[in-house]
Amino acid sequence: QVQLVESGGGLVQPGGSLRLSCAASGTIVSVDSMGWARQVPGKDREFVASIPSGGSTYYADSVKGRFTVSRDNAKNTVYLQMNSLKPEDTAVYYCNARVLTSGNLWSNFWGQGTQVTVSS
């Protein structure tokens, strides 16, 4: 069993910053790619950023230059630093991870989501 627990969401004014964290725990042998997606009511969940185990980073065009994804492999934790936030960044943010469990099986896991609201 693997759990992903997010933290760091909240209310911020336009132009402000937030940092999200997501820690993976449980029967983990190895973690491959980690990342973030977001969803607003009535729309599909959309990719935000990802960081494979090798360290390269990938971003949605809408967040390039404003968001930075990073990870701490020793802690199985992924971060999302969000700067210059805009009202259109308002969404529930979900972290995800591709994990090798003790059953020798690669699986994708999702966190429970954390609300980010950008409003004056």
Coordinates of N, CA and C in Angstrom, one line a residue:
Q1 N 0.8 -1.2 0.0 CA 0.0 0.0 0.0 C 0.9 1.2 0.0
V2 N 0.5 2.2 -0.9 CA 1.3 3.4 -1.0 C 0.4 4.6 -0.8
Q3 N 0.8 5.6 0.0 CA 0.0 6.8 0.2 C 0.8 8.0 -0.3
L4 N 0.1 9.0 -0.9 CA 0.7 10.3 -1.2 C -0.1 11.3 -0.5
V5 N 0.6 12.1 0.3 CA 0.0 13.1 1.1 C 0.5 14.5 0.7
E6 N -0.4 15.4 0.3 CA 0.0 16.7 -0.2 C -0.3 17.7 1.0
S7 N 0.5 18.8 0.9 CA 0.3 19.9 1.8 C 0.7 21.2 1.1
G8 N 0.3 22.3 1.7 CA 0.8 23.6 1.2 C -0.2 24.4 0.4
G9 N -1.4 23.9 0.1 CA -2.4 24.7 -0.6 C -3.0 25.8 0.3
G10 N -3.8 26.7 -0.4 CA -4.4 27.8 0.4 C -4.8 28.9 -0.5
L11 N -5.1 30.0 0.1 CA -5.6 31.2 -0.6 C -4.4 32.2 -0.7
V12 N -4.2 32.7 -1.9 CA -3.1 33.7 -2.2 C -3.6 34.7 -3.2
Q13 N -3.1 35.9 -3.0 CA -3.5 37.0 -4.0 C -2.7 36.8 -5.3
P14 N -3.3 37.4 -6.4 CA -2.6 37.3 -7.7 C -1.2 37.9 -7.5
G15 N -0.3 37.2 -8.2 CA 1.1 37.6 -8.1 C 1.9 37.0 -7.0
G16 N 1.2 36.3 -6.1 CA 1.8 35.7 -4.9 C 2.4 34.4 -5.2
S17 N 2.9 33.7 -4.2 CA 3.6 32.4 -4.3 C 3.0 31.4 -3.3
L18 N 3.1 30.2 -3.7 CA 2.8 29.0 -2.8 C 3.8 27.9 -3.1
R19 N 4.0 27.1 -2.1 CA 4.8 25.9 -2.3 C 4.1 24.7 -1.9
L20 N 3.8 23.7 -2.8 CA 3.2 22.5 -2.5 C 4.2 21.4 -2.2
S21 N 3.9 20.5 -1.3 CA 4.7 19.3 -1.0 C 3.9 18.1 -1.1
C22 N 4.5 17.0 -1.5 CA 3.8 15.7 -1.5 C 4.8 14.6 -1.2
A23 N 4.5 13.9 -0.1 CA 5.3 12.8 0.4 C 4.7 11.5 0.2
A24 N 5.5 10.6 -0.4 CA 5.0 9.2 -0.7 C 5.5 8.3 0.5
S25 N 4.7 7.4 0.9 CA 5.0 6.5 2.0 C 4.3 5.1 1.8
G26 N 4.8 4.1 2.5 CA 4.3 2.8 2.3 C 5.3 1.8 1.9
T27 N 4.8 0.7 1.2 CA 5.7 -0.4 0.8 C 6.4 0.0 -0.5
I28 N 7.3 0.9 -0.4 CA 8.0 1.5 -1.6 C 9.4 0.9 -1.8
V29 N 9.6 0.3 -3.0 CA 10.9 -0.2 -3.3 C 11.7 0.9 -4.1
S30 N 11.0 1.6 -5.0 CA 11.6 2.6 -5.8 C 10.6 3.5 -6.3
V31 N 10.9 4.8 -6.6 CA 10.0 5.8 -7.2 C 10.6 6.3 -8.5
D32 N 9.8 6.2 -9.5 CA 10.3 6.7 -10.8 C 9.8 8.1 -11.0
S33 N 8.9 8.4 -11.9 CA 8.5 9.8 -12.1 C 7.5 10.3 -11.0
M34 N 7.7 11.5 -10.7 CA 6.7 12.2 -9.8 C 6.3 13.5 -10.4
G35 N 5.1 14.0 -10.0 CA 4.6 15.2 -10.7 C 3.4 15.7 -10.1
W36 N 2.8 16.7 -10.8 CA 1.6 17.4 -10.4 C 0.6 17.5 -11.6
A37 N -0.7 17.5 -11.2 CA -1.7 17.8 -12.2 C -2.7 18.6 -11.4
R38 N -3.7 19.3 -12.1 CA -4.7 20.1 -11.5 C -6.0 19.9 -12.1
Q39 N -7.1 20.2 -11.4 CA -8.4 20.1 -11.9 C -9.3 21.1 -11.4
V40 N -10.2 21.7 -12.3 CA -11.2 22.6 -11.8 C -12.5 21.9 -12.1
P41 N -13.6 22.3 -11.4 CA -14.9 21.6 -11.6 C -15.4 21.7 -13.0
G42 N -15.8 20.5 -13.5 CA -16.4 20.5 -14.8 C -15.4 20.3 -15.9
K43 N -14.1 20.2 -15.6 CA -13.0 20.0 -16.6 C -12.2 18.8 -16.2
D44 N -11.5 18.3 -17.3 CA -10.6 17.2 -17.0 C -9.4 17.6 -16.2
R45 N -8.8 16.6 -15.6 CA -7.5 16.9 -14.9 C -6.5 17.1 -15.9
E46 N -5.6 18.2 -15.7 CA -4.6 18.5 -16.7 C -3.2 18.4 -16.1
F47 N -2.3 18.1 -16.9 CA -0.9 18.0 -16.5 C -0.3 19.4 -16.2
V48 N 0.5 19.4 -15.1 CA 1.1 20.7 -14.7 C 2.7 20.5 -14.8
A49 N 3.2 19.6 -14.2 CA 4.7 19.4 -14.2 C 5.1 18.0 -13.8
S50 N 6.2 17.5 -14.2 CA 6.7 16.2 -13.8 C 8.2 16.2 -13.7
I51 N 8.8 15.3 -12.9 CA 10.2 15.2 -12.8 C 10.5 13.7 -12.6
P52 N 11.1 13.1 -13.7 CA 11.5 11.7 -13.6 C 12.7 11.5 -12.6
S53 N 13.0 10.3 -12.4 CA 14.0 10.0 -11.4 C 15.4 10.6 -11.8
G54 N 15.6 10.7 -13.2 CA 16.8 11.3 -13.7 C 17.0 12.7 -13.4
G55 N 15.9 13.4 -13.1 CA 16.0 14.8 -12.7 C 15.6 15.8 -13.8
S56 N 15.4 15.4 -15.0 CA 14.8 16.4 -16.0 C 13.5 16.8 -15.6
T57 N 13.0 18.0 -16.0 CA 11.7 18.5 -15.7 C 10.9 18.9 -16.9
Y58 N 9.6 18.7 -16.7 CA 8.7 19.0 -17.8 C 7.5 19.8 -17.3
Y59 N 7.0 20.8 -18.1 CA 6.0 21.7 -17.6 C 4.9 21.9 -18.7
A60 N 3.7 22.2 -18.3 CA 2.7 22.6 -19.2 C 3.1 24.0 -19.6
D61 N 2.7 24.4 -20.8 CA 3.0 25.7 -21.4 C 2.5 26.8 -20.5
S62 N 1.3 26.6 -19.9 CA 0.7 27.6 -19.1 C 1.4 28.0 -17.8
V63 N 2.3 27.1 -17.4 CA 3.0 27.4 -16.1 C 4.6 27.6 -16.3
K64 N 5.1 27.4 -17.5 CA 6.5 27.5 -17.7 C 7.0 28.9 -17.3
G65 N 8.1 28.9 -16.6 CA 8.7 30.2 -16.2 C 8.1 30.7 -14.9
R66 N 7.0 30.1 -14.4 CA 6.4 30.5 -13.1 C 6.5 29.4 -12.1
F67 N 6.3 28.2 -12.5 CA 6.3 27.1 -11.6 C 7.7 26.3 -11.7
T68 N 8.1 25.7 -10.6 CA 9.3 24.9 -10.5 C 9.0 23.6 -9.8
V69 N 9.3 22.5 -10.4 CA 9.1 21.2 -9.8 C 10.4 20.6 -9.3
S70 N 10.5 20.1 -8.1 CA 11.7 19.5 -7.7 C 11.4 18.3 -6.8
R71 N 12.4 17.5 -6.4 CA 12.2 16.3 -5.6 C 13.3 16.0 -4.7
D72 N 13.0 15.4 -3.6 CA 14.0 14.9 -2.6 C 13.9 13.4 -2.6
N73 N 14.8 12.7 -3.3 CA 14.7 11.2 -3.4 C 14.8 10.5 -2.1
A74 N 15.6 11.1 -1.2 CA 15.8 10.4 0.1 C 14.5 10.4 0.9
K75 N 13.6 11.4 0.7 CA 12.4 11.5 1.4 C 11.2 11.1 0.5
N76 N 11.4 10.7 -0.7 CA 10.3 10.3 -1.6 C 9.3 11.5 -1.7
T77 N 9.8 12.7 -1.8 CA 8.9 13.9 -1.7 C 9.1 14.7 -3.0
V78 N 8.0 15.2 -3.5 CA 8.0 16.1 -4.7 C 7.5 17.5 -4.2
Y79 N 8.0 18.5 -4.8 CA 7.6 19.9 -4.5 C 7.1 20.6 -5.7
L80 N 6.3 21.6 -5.6 CA 5.9 22.5 -6.6 C 6.0 23.9 -6.1
Q81 N 7.0 24.7 -6.5 CA 7.0 26.1 -6.2 C 6.3 26.9 -7.2
M82 N 5.3 27.6 -6.8 CA 4.4 28.3 -7.7 C 4.6 29.8 -7.5
N83 N 5.1 30.5 -8.4 CA 5.3 32.0 -8.3 C 4.4 32.7 -9.4
S84 N 4.3 34.0 -9.2 CA 3.5 34.8 -10.1 C 2.1 34.2 -10.4
L85 N 1.4 33.8 -9.3 CA 0.2 33.1 -9.5 C -0.9 34.0 -10.1
K86 N -1.7 33.3 -10.9 CA -2.8 34.0 -11.6 C -4.2 33.4 -11.1
P87 N -5.3 34.1 -11.3 CA -6.6 33.5 -10.9 C -6.9 32.2 -11.7
E88 N -6.4 32.1 -12.9 CA -6.6 30.9 -13.7 C -5.8 29.7 -13.2
D89 N -4.9 29.9 -12.2 CA -4.2 28.8 -11.6 C -5.1 28.1 -10.5
T90 N -6.2 28.8 -10.2 CA -7.1 28.2 -9.1 C -7.6 26.8 -9.5
A91 N -7.4 25.8 -8.7 CA -7.7 24.5 -9.0 C -7.4 23.6 -7.7
V92 N -7.8 22.3 -7.8 CA -7.3 21.3 -6.9 C -6.1 20.7 -7.5
Y93 N -5.0 20.7 -6.8 CA -3.7 20.2 -7.3 C -3.5 18.8 -6.7
Y94 N -3.2 17.9 -7.6 CA -2.9 16.5 -7.2 C -1.5 16.1 -7.5
C95 N -0.8 15.4 -6.6 CA 0.5 14.9 -6.9 C 0.3 13.4 -7.4
N96 N 1.3 13.0 -8.2 CA 1.2 11.6 -8.6 C 2.7 11.0 -8.6
A97 N 2.7 9.7 -8.5 CA 4.0 9.1 -8.5 C 3.9 7.7 -9.1
R98 N 5.0 7.3 -9.9 CA 5.0 5.9 -10.4 C 6.0 5.2 -9.5
V99 N 5.4 4.1 -8.8 CA 6.1 3.5 -7.7 C 6.3 2.0 -7.9
L100 N 7.5 1.5 -7.6 CA 7.7 0.0 -7.6 C 7.4 -0.4 -6.1
T101 N 6.4 -1.2 -6.0 CA 6.0 -1.7 -4.6 C 6.7 -3.0 -4.3
S102 N 6.5 -3.4 -3.0 CA 7.2 -4.7 -2.6 C 6.7 -5.9 -3.3
G103 N 5.6 -5.8 -4.0 CA 5.1 -6.9 -4.8 C 5.8 -6.9 -6.2
N104 N 6.8 -6.1 -6.4 CA 7.6 -6.0 -7.7 C 6.7 -5.6 -8.8
L105 N 5.8 -4.7 -8.6 CA 4.9 -4.2 -9.6 C 5.0 -2.6 -9.6
W106 N 5.1 -2.1 -10.9 CA 5.1 -0.6 -11.0 C 3.6 -0.2 -11.1
S107 N 3.3 0.8 -10.3 CA 1.9 1.3 -10.3 C 1.9 2.8 -10.2
N108 N 0.9 3.5 -10.7 CA 0.7 4.9 -10.5 C -0.2 5.2 -9.3
F109 N 0.2 6.2 -8.5 CA -0.6 6.5 -7.4 C -0.9 8.0 -7.4
W110 N -2.0 8.4 -6.8 CA -2.4 9.8 -6.7 C -2.6 10.2 -5.3
G111 N -2.4 11.5 -5.0 CA -2.7 12.1 -3.7 C -4.2 12.4 -3.6
Q112 N -4.6 13.0 -2.5 CA -6.0 13.3 -2.3 C -6.4 14.7 -2.8
G113 N -5.3 15.5 -3.1 CA -5.6 16.8 -3.7 C -5.5 17.9 -2.6
T114 N -5.1 19.1 -3.0 CA -5.0 20.2 -2.2 C -5.5 21.4 -3.0
Q115 N -6.4 22.2 -2.3 CA -7.0 23.4 -3.0 C -6.0 24.5 -3.1
V116 N -5.9 25.1 -4.2 CA -5.2 26.4 -4.4 C -6.1 27.4 -5.0
T117 N -6.3 28.5 -4.3 CA -7.2 29.6 -4.7 C -6.4 30.9 -4.9
V118 N -6.5 31.5 -6.1 CA -5.8 32.7 -6.3 C -6.9 33.8 -6.5
S119 N -7.0 34.7 -5.6 CA -8.0 35.7 -5.6 C -7.6 36.9 -4.8
S120 N -8.1 38.0 -5.2 CA -7.9 39.2 -4.4 C -9.1 39.5 -3.4

